[in-house]
Short mmCIF file of C-alpha atoms in Angstrom, two decimals:
data_model
loop_
_atom_site.label_atom_id
_atom_site.label_comp_id
_atom_site.label_asym_id
_atom_site.label_seq_id
_atom_site.Cartn_x
_atom_site.Cartn_y
_atom_site.Cartn_z
CA MET A 1 22.46 8.98 -26.44
CA LEU A 2 19.92 11.31 -27.49
CA PHE A 3 16.53 11.85 -24.98
CA THR A 4 14.68 11.84 -28.53
CA ARG A 5 15.10 8.50 -28.72
CA ILE A 6 13.17 7.34 -25.25
CA VAL A 7 10.12 9.30 -26.11
CA ASP A 8 9.90 7.86 -29.77
CA THR A 9 10.77 3.63 -28.65
CA SER A 10 7.88 4.87 -25.70
CA ALA A 11 5.54 6.10 -29.17
CA ALA A 12 6.56 3.48 -31.40
CA VAL A 13 5.40 0.58 -27.92
CA GLY A 14 2.40 2.66 -27.43
CA ALA A 15 1.85 2.36 -30.76
CA THR A 16 1.20 -0.88 -31.79
CA ARG A 17 -0.06 -4.12 -29.47
CA SER A 18 1.60 -6.89 -31.14
CA ARG A 19 4.04 -8.18 -28.22
CA LYS A 20 6.59 -9.12 -30.50
CA ALA A 21 7.24 -5.15 -32.67
CA LYS A 22 7.31 -3.91 -28.52
CA THR A 23 10.12 -6.23 -27.99
CA GLU A 24 11.69 -5.36 -30.88
CA ALA A 25 11.38 -1.73 -30.11
CA LEU A 26 12.92 -1.67 -26.82
CA GLN A 27 15.42 -4.56 -27.28
CA THR A 28 16.96 -2.05 -30.24
CA VAL A 29 17.57 1.03 -28.04
CA LEU A 30 18.43 -0.84 -25.40
CA ALA A 31 21.69 -2.20 -27.58
CA ASP A 32 22.19 1.49 -28.52
CA ALA A 33 22.39 2.84 -25.09
CA GLU A 34 26.12 3.10 -23.56
CA PRO A 35 26.51 0.71 -20.00
CA ALA A 36 25.96 4.20 -18.04
CA GLU A 37 22.47 4.91 -19.62
CA VAL A 38 20.92 1.40 -19.20
CA GLU A 39 19.70 1.83 -15.65
CA THR A 40 17.76 5.21 -16.49
CA VAL A 41 16.61 4.07 -20.33
CA VAL A 42 14.70 1.00 -18.65
CA ALA A 43 13.61 3.17 -15.94
CA TRP A 44 12.02 6.01 -17.86
CA LEU A 45 10.52 3.03 -21.14
CA SER A 46 9.18 1.35 -17.73
CA GLY A 47 7.21 4.49 -16.81
CA GLU A 48 9.46 4.76 -13.51
CA MET A 49 12.11 7.06 -12.36
CA THR A 50 15.66 5.91 -11.21
CA GLN A 51 14.92 8.63 -8.04
CA GLY A 52 11.53 7.70 -7.26
CA ARG A 53 8.41 10.21 -6.75
CA ILE A 54 9.95 13.48 -7.15
CA GLY A 55 6.96 15.40 -5.32
CA ILE A 56 6.14 17.75 -8.38
CA GLY A 57 2.37 17.16 -9.27
CA TRP A 58 0.58 18.04 -13.37
CA ARG A 59 -0.59 21.05 -12.60
CA THR A 60 2.64 22.81 -11.53
CA LEU A 61 4.42 20.79 -14.64
CA SER A 62 2.12 21.89 -17.15
CA ASP A 63 1.68 25.46 -15.31
CA ILE A 64 5.56 26.78 -16.43
CA ASP A 65 5.95 29.01 -18.65
CA ALA A 66 8.52 27.76 -20.76
CA PRO A 67 8.66 27.65 -24.66
CA SER A 68 9.87 24.23 -26.85
CA THR A 69 12.81 24.15 -28.63
CA ASP A 70 12.45 22.19 -32.58
CA ASP A 71 15.77 20.59 -32.46
CA ALA A 72 15.94 17.93 -30.14
CA VAL A 73 19.44 17.73 -28.50
CA LEU A 74 19.41 16.81 -25.13
CA THR A 75 20.89 13.56 -23.86
CA VAL A 76 20.00 10.78 -21.62
CA SER A 77 22.17 11.92 -19.13
CA GLU A 78 21.61 15.47 -19.19
CA VAL A 79 17.91 14.56 -18.74
CA HIS A 80 18.91 12.48 -16.01
CA ASP A 81 21.12 14.71 -13.93
CA ALA A 82 18.50 17.73 -14.03
CA ILE A 83 15.59 15.60 -12.61
CA THR A 84 18.60 14.11 -9.86
CA ALA A 85 19.05 18.02 -8.70
CA VAL A 86 15.22 18.43 -9.13
CA ALA A 87 14.39 15.77 -6.71
CA SER A 88 17.60 16.56 -4.12
CA THR A 89 16.57 20.06 -3.90
CA SER A 90 14.75 20.85 -0.43
CA GLY A 91 15.12 23.81 2.45
CA ALA A 92 14.28 27.57 2.30
CA GLY A 93 13.64 29.10 -1.02
CA SER A 94 13.62 25.16 -3.15
CA THR A 95 10.27 25.30 -3.92
CA THR A 96 11.67 28.55 -6.07
CA ARG A 97 14.76 26.48 -7.25
CA ARG A 98 13.12 23.78 -8.68
CA ARG A 99 10.57 25.58 -9.93
CA ASP A 100 13.54 27.38 -11.71
CA LEU A 101 15.39 23.93 -12.81
CA LEU A 102 12.22 22.31 -14.35
CA THR A 103 11.93 26.02 -17.01
CA ASP A 104 15.46 25.15 -17.36
CA LEU A 105 14.51 21.41 -18.63
CA PHE A 106 11.80 22.22 -20.29
CA GLY A 107 12.96 25.33 -21.84
CA ARG A 108 15.93 22.63 -24.01
CA CYS A 109 13.18 20.28 -24.54
CA THR A 110 10.85 19.85 -27.92
CA ARG A 111 7.61 19.70 -27.38
CA GLY A 112 7.21 15.84 -27.35
CA GLU A 113 9.99 15.92 -24.88
CA ARG A 114 7.87 17.90 -23.10
CA ASP A 115 4.68 16.14 -23.32
CA PHE A 116 6.92 12.72 -22.11
CA LEU A 117 8.50 14.20 -18.70
CA ILE A 118 4.89 15.68 -17.49
CA ARG A 119 3.77 12.05 -17.25
CA LEU A 120 6.43 10.55 -16.68
CA MET A 121 7.41 12.70 -13.55
CA THR A 122 3.63 12.38 -12.99
CA GLY A 123 3.20 8.65 -12.77
CA GLU A 124 1.17 8.99 -16.07
CA LEU A 125 3.36 7.33 -18.26
CA ARG A 126 1.59 4.37 -19.80
CA GLN A 127 3.19 2.80 -23.19
CA GLY A 128 2.70 -0.54 -23.37
CA ALA A 129 6.27 -1.83 -21.96
CA LEU A 130 5.12 -4.16 -19.17
CA GLU A 131 7.64 -6.15 -17.01
CA GLY A 132 7.26 -9.72 -19.46
CA VAL A 133 7.95 -7.37 -22.42
CA MET A 134 10.93 -5.32 -20.93
CA THR A 135 12.25 -8.79 -19.57
CA ASP A 136 12.11 -10.38 -23.25
CA ALA A 137 13.73 -6.96 -24.15
CA ILE A 138 16.39 -7.05 -22.03
CA ALA A 139 17.58 -10.30 -22.58
CA LYS A 140 17.63 -9.85 -26.38
CA ALA A 141 19.54 -7.69 -26.34
CA ALA A 142 21.93 -9.00 -24.20
CA GLY A 143 22.23 -12.24 -26.37
CA LEU A 144 20.72 -13.93 -23.31
CA PRO A 145 17.73 -17.06 -22.37
CA VAL A 146 15.12 -15.01 -20.94
CA GLU A 147 14.95 -17.33 -17.55
CA PRO A 148 18.72 -16.36 -16.21
CA VAL A 149 17.28 -12.65 -16.41
CA ARG A 150 13.68 -13.33 -15.18
CA ARG A 151 15.30 -15.16 -11.54
CA ALA A 152 18.07 -11.91 -11.32
CA PHE A 153 14.83 -9.83 -11.25
CA MET A 154 12.84 -11.72 -8.74
CA LEU A 155 15.92 -11.72 -6.28
CA SER A 156 16.76 -7.87 -6.87
CA GLY A 157 13.50 -6.76 -7.47
CA HIS A 158 14.68 -3.98 -9.91
CA LEU A 159 14.45 -4.50 -13.45
CA SER A 160 16.68 -1.67 -14.26
CA VAL A 161 19.29 -3.09 -11.97
CA THR A 162 18.65 -6.15 -13.56
CA ALA A 163 19.14 -4.72 -16.67
CA THR A 164 22.61 -2.99 -16.64
CA ALA A 165 23.83 -6.69 -15.12
CA ALA A 166 22.32 -8.08 -18.04
CA LEU A 167 24.36 -6.02 -20.69
CA THR A 168 27.46 -5.22 -19.24
CA GLY A 169 28.72 -8.74 -17.72
CA GLY A 170 26.44 -10.69 -19.28
CA GLU A 171 24.97 -14.05 -17.45
CA SER A 172 27.77 -13.80 -14.73
CA ALA A 173 26.40 -11.11 -13.91
CA LEU A 174 23.06 -12.23 -13.23
CA ALA A 175 24.09 -15.19 -11.36
CA GLU A 176 25.62 -12.28 -8.60
CA PHE A 177 21.71 -11.91 -7.45
CA VAL A 178 20.95 -13.68 -4.78
CA LEU A 179 18.55 -14.02 -1.83
CA THR A 180 19.52 -11.06 0.51
CA VAL A 181 17.79 -10.60 3.68
CA GLY A 182 16.12 -7.91 3.97
CA ARG A 183 15.73 -6.70 0.55
CA PRO A 184 12.22 -8.48 -0.56
CA VAL A 185 11.50 -10.85 -3.20
CA ARG A 186 8.49 -10.75 -5.93
CA PRO A 187 6.40 -13.06 -4.59
CA MET A 188 5.24 -16.01 -6.07
CA LEU A 189 1.27 -16.13 -7.53
CA ALA A 190 -1.09 -18.42 -8.15
CA SER A 191 -3.09 -19.53 -10.98
CA PRO A 192 -7.72 -20.13 -10.65
CA ALA A 193 -7.67 -23.94 -10.64
CA GLU A 194 -10.51 -25.26 -12.66
CA SER A 195 -12.01 -27.06 -9.70
CA LEU A 196 -10.85 -28.99 -6.17
CA SER A 197 -10.94 -32.75 -7.98
CA GLN A 198 -8.72 -31.51 -11.09
CA ALA A 199 -6.35 -29.20 -9.51
CA TRP A 200 -6.11 -32.59 -6.59
CA THR A 201 -5.28 -34.75 -10.04
CA GLU A 202 -3.14 -33.07 -12.00
CA PHE A 203 -0.55 -33.35 -9.12
CA GLY A 204 -1.37 -36.97 -8.44
CA GLY A 205 -2.70 -36.28 -5.00
CA ASP A 206 1.07 -35.00 -3.87
CA VAL A 207 -0.39 -31.25 -3.19
CA SER A 208 -0.53 -29.48 0.07
CA VAL A 209 -4.06 -28.45 0.52
CA GLU A 210 -4.33 -24.73 2.60
CA TYR A 211 -6.01 -22.32 3.76
CA LYS A 212 -7.23 -19.33 0.79
CA LEU A 213 -7.29 -15.93 3.46
CA ASP A 214 -8.98 -13.13 2.52
CA GLY A 215 -6.38 -11.19 4.33
CA ALA A 216 -3.04 -9.50 2.62
CA ARG A 217 0.07 -10.45 1.64
CA ILE A 218 3.43 -9.56 3.65
CA GLN A 219 6.51 -11.07 3.09
CA VAL A 220 8.62 -11.01 6.38
CA HIS A 221 12.41 -10.49 6.48
CA ARG A 222 14.46 -10.81 9.88
CA SER A 223 18.30 -10.66 10.43
CA GLY A 224 19.08 -10.94 13.94
CA ASP A 225 17.08 -7.92 15.55
CA ASP A 226 16.30 -6.17 12.27
CA VAL A 227 12.92 -7.35 11.24
CA HIS A 228 11.35 -6.11 7.74
CA VAL A 229 7.73 -6.72 6.41
CA TYR A 230 6.52 -5.38 2.74
CA THR A 231 3.46 -5.99 1.29
CA ARG A 232 2.83 -8.17 -2.17
CA THR A 233 3.86 -4.98 -4.09
CA LEU A 234 7.11 -4.96 -1.78
CA ARG A 235 6.58 -1.43 0.06
CA ASP A 236 7.81 -1.42 3.48
CA ILE A 237 4.90 -1.29 6.47
CA THR A 238 7.35 -2.26 9.34
CA SER A 239 6.31 0.65 11.21
CA SER A 240 2.13 0.05 10.27
CA VAL A 241 3.26 -3.32 12.18
CA PRO A 242 4.43 -2.91 14.81
CA GLU A 243 2.69 -6.21 16.84
CA LEU A 244 4.27 -8.52 13.65
CA VAL A 245 7.71 -7.20 14.67
CA GLU A 246 7.32 -8.11 18.33
CA LEU A 247 5.82 -11.41 17.01
CA ILE A 248 8.71 -12.29 14.60
CA ARG A 249 11.50 -11.51 16.52
CA GLU A 250 10.78 -13.97 19.46
CA LEU A 251 10.44 -16.31 16.41
CA PRO A 252 13.81 -19.37 17.29
CA CYS A 253 16.01 -18.87 14.81
CA THR A 254 18.59 -15.78 13.76
CA SER A 255 17.56 -15.35 10.05
CA VAL A 256 14.64 -16.35 8.17
CA VAL A 257 12.36 -15.33 5.30
CA LEU A 258 9.02 -15.67 5.12
CA ASP A 259 5.88 -15.46 3.37
CA GLY A 260 2.00 -15.36 4.16
CA GLU A 261 -0.71 -13.41 4.96
CA THR A 262 -2.18 -11.46 7.76
CA LEU A 263 -5.37 -10.19 8.81
CA ALA A 264 -7.54 -9.41 11.50
CA LEU A 265 -9.44 -11.40 13.38
CA THR A 266 -13.37 -10.60 15.16
CA ASP A 267 -13.63 -11.53 18.80
CA SER A 268 -15.07 -15.05 17.69
CA GLY A 269 -11.94 -15.58 15.86
CA ARG A 270 -13.33 -15.07 12.20
CA PRO A 271 -11.89 -13.21 9.80
CA ARG A 272 -12.81 -9.23 9.19
CA PRO A 273 -13.35 -7.78 6.07
CA PHE A 274 -10.15 -7.14 3.70
CA GLN A 275 -10.66 -3.79 4.17
CA GLU A 276 -10.28 -3.67 7.42
CA THR A 277 -6.77 -5.34 7.30
CA MET A 278 -6.21 -3.20 4.41
CA SER A 279 -6.67 0.22 6.96
CA ARG A 280 -4.00 -0.81 9.45
CA PHE A 281 -1.32 -0.67 5.99
CA GLY A 282 -1.32 3.26 6.32
CA ALA A 283 -1.82 3.74 10.16
CA GLN A 284 0.62 5.21 12.79
CA SER A 285 -0.14 2.67 15.25
CA ALA A 286 -2.02 -0.51 15.81
CA HIS A 287 -5.13 1.10 18.07
CA ASP A 288 -7.39 -1.77 18.83
CA LEU A 289 -7.09 -3.98 15.66
CA LEU A 290 -4.14 -6.24 15.91
CA LEU A 291 -3.35 -8.22 12.63
CA GLN A 292 -2.06 -12.44 12.74
CA PRO A 293 0.61 -13.34 10.43
CA TYR A 294 -0.71 -16.57 8.47
CA PHE A 295 2.34 -17.98 6.90
CA PHE A 296 2.40 -20.70 4.34
CA ASP A 297 6.12 -20.23 3.03
CA CYS A 298 9.94 -20.39 4.05
CA ILE A 299 12.45 -19.55 1.32
CA HIS A 300 15.49 -19.10 3.96
CA LEU A 301 16.33 -19.74 7.31
CA ASP A 302 19.40 -19.32 9.21
CA GLY A 303 21.89 -18.82 6.73
CA VAL A 304 20.42 -20.98 4.08
CA ASP A 305 18.23 -20.70 0.99
CA LEU A 306 15.60 -22.57 0.75
CA ILE A 307 13.82 -20.37 -2.75
CA ASP A 308 15.16 -23.86 -5.22
CA GLU A 309 14.69 -26.46 -3.02
CA PRO A 310 10.72 -27.92 -3.11
CA LEU A 311 7.80 -26.49 -1.21
CA GLU A 312 7.90 -30.00 0.99
CA ARG A 313 11.23 -28.67 2.17
CA ARG A 314 10.26 -25.72 2.49
CA LEU A 315 7.43 -26.70 4.79
CA ASP A 316 9.64 -28.79 6.79
CA ALA A 317 11.58 -25.52 7.66
CA LEU A 318 8.29 -23.51 7.60
CA GLU A 319 7.54 -25.75 11.04
CA ARG A 320 10.61 -25.66 12.46
CA VAL A 321 10.62 -21.97 12.81
CA ALA A 322 6.68 -21.03 13.34
CA PRO A 323 4.31 -24.09 13.98
CA ARG A 324 2.29 -21.37 15.57
CA HIS A 325 1.86 -20.04 12.70
CA ARG A 326 1.42 -21.40 9.74
CA ILE A 327 -1.89 -21.75 7.43
CA PRO A 328 -4.02 -24.55 8.29
CA ALA A 329 -3.27 -26.94 5.64
CA LEU A 330 -3.42 -30.83 4.56
CA ILE A 331 -0.01 -32.61 2.86
CA ARG A 332 -1.00 -35.11 0.83
CA PRO A 333 -4.97 -35.95 1.60
CA ASP A 334 -6.67 -38.28 -0.16
CA ALA A 335 -9.34 -36.36 -2.85
CA ASP A 336 -12.38 -37.08 0.17
CA ALA A 337 -10.34 -35.12 3.23
CA ALA A 338 -9.02 -32.42 0.59
CA ALA A 339 -12.20 -31.52 0.29
CA ALA A 340 -13.26 -31.49 3.61
CA HIS A 341 -10.65 -29.18 4.52
CA ALA A 342 -11.63 -26.92 1.55
CA ASP A 343 -15.68 -26.81 2.87
CA GLN A 344 -13.95 -26.58 6.89
CA ALA A 345 -11.99 -23.10 5.08
CA LEU A 346 -15.15 -21.88 3.63
CA GLN A 347 -17.35 -23.04 6.83
CA GLU A 348 -14.68 -20.23 8.95
CA GLY A 349 -15.23 -17.43 6.72
CA HIS A 350 -12.36 -18.01 4.55
CA GLU A 351 -12.04 -17.69 0.60
CA GLY A 352 -11.61 -21.47 -0.50
CA VAL A 353 -8.22 -23.10 -0.83
CA MET A 354 -4.69 -23.35 -2.62
CA ILE A 355 -3.58 -25.95 -4.06
CA LYS A 356 0.25 -26.60 -4.66
CA ALA A 357 2.36 -29.32 -5.58
CA LEU A 358 5.03 -30.63 -2.93
CA SER A 359 7.68 -30.49 -5.86
CA SER A 360 7.52 -26.83 -6.74
CA SER A 361 10.26 -24.44 -6.67
CA TYR A 362 9.16 -20.61 -5.13
CA ALA A 363 8.94 -19.09 -8.85
CA ALA A 364 8.75 -15.73 -7.32
CA GLY A 365 6.81 -12.71 -9.38
CA ARG A 366 5.36 -16.27 -12.16
CA ARG A 367 2.01 -16.94 -11.86
CA GLY A 368 2.44 -21.26 -12.83
CA ARG A 369 0.18 -23.74 -12.75
CA THR A 370 2.13 -25.48 -9.47
CA TRP A 371 0.18 -23.60 -7.46
CA GLN A 372 -3.53 -22.76 -7.88
CA LYS A 373 -6.23 -21.33 -5.67
CA VAL A 374 -9.70 -23.02 -6.03
CA LYS A 375 -13.00 -20.77 -4.84
CA PRO A 376 -16.74 -21.70 -4.73
CA GLU A 377 -16.89 -18.45 -7.40
CA HIS A 378 -15.13 -17.30 -10.16
CA THR A 379 -13.23 -13.67 -9.27
CA LEU A 380 -11.43 -11.73 -11.43
CA ASP A 381 -9.00 -8.56 -10.88
CA LEU A 382 -10.30 -6.28 -13.08
CA VAL A 383 -9.46 -2.67 -14.50
CA VAL A 384 -11.51 0.14 -13.61
CA LEU A 385 -12.01 2.14 -16.79
CA GLY A 386 -14.40 4.19 -16.49
CA ALA A 387 -17.64 5.04 -14.33
CA GLU A 388 -21.18 6.09 -15.42
CA TRP A 389 -23.39 8.69 -13.66
CA GLY A 390 -26.21 7.02 -12.40
CA TYR A 391 -29.58 7.93 -12.07
CA GLY A 392 -32.93 7.60 -10.42
CA ARG A 393 -31.56 7.18 -6.47
CA ARG A 394 -28.18 7.20 -7.67
CA THR A 395 -28.49 10.54 -9.42
CA GLY A 396 -24.81 12.84 -8.44
CA TRP A 397 -22.46 9.63 -8.35
CA LEU A 398 -20.31 7.63 -10.47
CA SER A 399 -22.06 3.80 -10.18
CA ASN A 400 -21.72 2.09 -13.32
CA LEU A 401 -18.24 1.29 -13.90
CA HIS A 402 -16.90 0.20 -17.37
CA LEU A 403 -14.23 -3.23 -16.40
CA GLY A 404 -11.40 -3.83 -18.50
CA ALA A 405 -8.93 -7.43 -18.40
CA ARG A 406 -5.45 -6.36 -18.95
CA ASP A 407 -3.32 -7.06 -22.31
CA PRO A 408 -0.86 -9.81 -21.81
CA ASP A 409 1.40 -7.69 -24.67
CA GLY A 410 1.62 -4.74 -22.90
CA GLY A 411 -1.56 -2.99 -24.55
CA ASP A 412 -4.35 -1.03 -23.33
CA PRO A 413 -6.82 -2.90 -20.71
CA ILE A 414 -9.21 -4.51 -23.00
CA MET A 415 -12.69 -3.94 -22.53
CA VAL A 416 -15.15 -6.83 -21.09
CA GLY A 417 -18.37 -5.88 -19.27
CA LYS A 418 -19.96 -3.07 -17.00
CA THR A 419 -21.68 -3.56 -13.83
CA PHE A 420 -23.10 -1.97 -11.14
CA LYS A 421 -23.64 -4.32 -8.79
CA GLY A 422 -22.70 -4.85 -5.31
CA LEU A 423 -21.59 -1.06 -4.55
CA THR A 424 -22.89 -0.04 -1.57
CA ASP A 425 -23.88 3.70 -0.93
CA ALA A 426 -20.16 3.72 0.89
CA LEU A 427 -18.87 2.60 -2.42
CA LEU A 428 -20.45 4.71 -4.26
CA GLN A 429 -20.07 7.99 -2.31
CA TRP A 430 -16.10 6.63 -2.53
CA GLN A 431 -15.99 6.32 -6.44
CA THR A 432 -16.84 9.64 -6.72
CA ASP A 433 -15.24 11.33 -4.36
CA GLU A 434 -12.12 9.01 -5.67
CA PHE A 435 -12.59 9.05 -9.17
CA PRO A 436 -12.01 12.50 -10.52
CA LYS A 437 -9.07 12.14 -8.78
CA HIS A 438 -7.56 9.60 -11.93
CA GLU A 439 -9.59 11.25 -14.73
CA ARG A 440 -8.29 11.23 -18.23
CA SER A 441 -11.59 12.55 -19.88
CA ARG A 442 -15.05 12.09 -19.97
CA ASP A 443 -18.06 13.10 -21.58
CA GLU A 444 -21.77 14.09 -20.81
CA HIS A 445 -22.88 10.61 -19.44
CA THR A 446 -19.19 9.07 -18.94
CA VAL A 447 -15.63 9.43 -16.69
CA TYR A 448 -12.72 8.20 -18.34
CA LEU A 449 -10.24 6.93 -15.98
CA GLU A 450 -6.09 6.35 -15.99
CA PRO A 451 -5.37 2.13 -15.53
CA ASP A 452 -4.67 2.87 -11.91
CA LEU A 453 -8.32 1.00 -9.95
CA ILE A 454 -8.52 -2.74 -9.85
CA VAL A 455 -11.26 -3.85 -8.24
CA GLU A 456 -12.42 -7.69 -7.71
CA ILE A 457 -15.51 -9.05 -9.13
CA GLU A 458 -17.03 -11.87 -8.11
CA LEU A 459 -19.10 -13.17 -11.85
CA ASP A 460 -21.40 -16.31 -12.86
CA GLY A 461 -19.03 -16.68 -16.14
CA VAL A 462 -18.43 -15.16 -19.11
CA GLN A 463 -19.63 -15.71 -23.10
CA VAL A 464 -18.67 -14.91 -26.92
CA SER A 465 -19.79 -11.67 -27.36
CA SER A 466 -19.57 -9.30 -30.22
CA ARG A 467 -20.43 -6.25 -27.65
CA TYR A 468 -16.29 -5.71 -26.51
CA PRO A 469 -13.23 -5.72 -28.19
CA GLY A 470 -11.77 -9.14 -26.03
CA GLY A 471 -14.09 -11.02 -27.50
CA VAL A 472 -15.86 -12.25 -24.44
CA ALA A 473 -18.46 -10.56 -21.38
CA LEU A 474 -19.07 -11.13 -18.63
CA ARG A 475 -22.43 -12.79 -17.22
CA PHE A 476 -23.64 -12.00 -14.11
CA ALA A 477 -20.62 -9.39 -13.13
CA ARG A 478 -20.87 -7.93 -9.36
CA VAL A 479 -18.27 -5.97 -7.09
CA LEU A 480 -16.59 -7.92 -4.53
CA ARG A 481 -13.81 -4.90 -2.72
CA TYR A 482 -11.57 -2.75 -4.42
CA ARG A 483 -7.95 -3.50 -4.45
CA PRO A 484 -5.71 -0.89 -3.18
CA ASP A 485 -2.92 -3.49 -3.25
CA LYS A 486 -2.21 -4.65 -6.37
CA THR A 487 -1.72 -2.55 -9.42
CA HIS A 488 -2.40 -2.68 -12.75
CA ALA A 489 0.47 -5.66 -13.72
CA GLU A 490 -1.78 -7.71 -11.17
CA ALA A 491 -4.56 -7.97 -12.95
CA ASP A 492 -6.03 -10.58 -14.29
CA THR A 493 -5.33 -10.96 -18.37
CA ILE A 494 -7.98 -11.34 -20.83
CA ASP A 495 -6.34 -15.26 -21.94
CA ALA A 496 -7.18 -15.16 -18.02
CA VAL A 497 -10.86 -13.92 -18.87
CA ARG A 498 -10.97 -16.04 -21.90
CA ALA A 499 -10.25 -19.46 -19.92
CA LEU A 500 -13.48 -19.21 -17.83
CA LEU A 501 -15.64 -20.34 -21.67
CA PRO A 502 -17.51 -22.70 -20.92
CA SER A 503 -15.45 -25.53 -23.16
#
């Protein structure tokens, strides 16, 4: 397949807001790809490289002096091999050798192909091919129902690998993906609840009511003495959390996969600010800030996979293996007991509670209704689209934030409001230093950003508004914190924002 097909498909996907049109464009190119090309094509159209980041910045790439060609003759495999050669070059003289390889590659590219490669290599390629759209396209190209593709992706962790299995081996190949201890599983997510009583009533009280901690999501894998700890984005942080590794090795089992939260506590046992917990993930040693784990699910124990079992059975397994490290929870409480448990969670400094159906399986990577989060205030995880220069005492600082919700069909984030409330001097300074690293463009008053940064916003609600393209606007929005543990794909959608409109 010619490389230009990928470039043209990327442009077509990015030019439409229609989920159907995106899916059809992706389906067509996947159906035409050779089996050996599928993994690369899916990765590129998802904005990733199969080689991972190759450590070359935008300035280096844009400074390469190589005239473009008018003829699109490069194939997908030729470009893939060239990138692999660059990624594998190291040692003395590697900088010059890598530049020579890139100069040769760019000299065989059209202008459009070169632009695509620069954005791909620098992580700036965003054409709207989000996971959900790509998953649908893979299923359609393979002539399969979408659910087996989703499940295989959940267990493999790699959409490109899943696509190859679907297109070359069909449903039987997808069925070969199983939970493997040591390979992280995409975490199950929760949806906002209208209220505690509504969520309790929805499941007839057949629920677990758990504290919702203001911590960092972790997934723990152990096989014998081999322990790995992953973040919600599946990043391996094992070397940064030795105290967790030691604790997991002491559990009474030979193999286990646990889902939970970790957080740092004050001397009085109350949770420290979220940012302090997150700071440990980049540290090389524990220093004086020890992390405590609190688990709420067990999806594998001693050779038995529990991912398809109901939550009630998974909680029984969790009680057997880690009873002292469970998140405080009530099983089948009546409505009054559930409300009292929620009040106690808030009094102890936590965010609220989670309501989970005891019959629910572990639907990894999905934000379903069987897990619902209950907080006293509305909060949304939104994309920072830009920031305006402040005035008065904020002169010289990037202040007023432009906030966007994620388009579930893969388009650009949809602006839903602005706010400068909740910004401390420390956050203003951080924004002013950090935002230019993500700059897309600017004018006299505003620096516009690539959709890389996620911020958690507290608000009193939303209202209908013609001011913003989504038709809604935030009411009394204020910044709670930035979420470095979340990616653009995990931001709340415009549908989630609209769901907060008064009925």
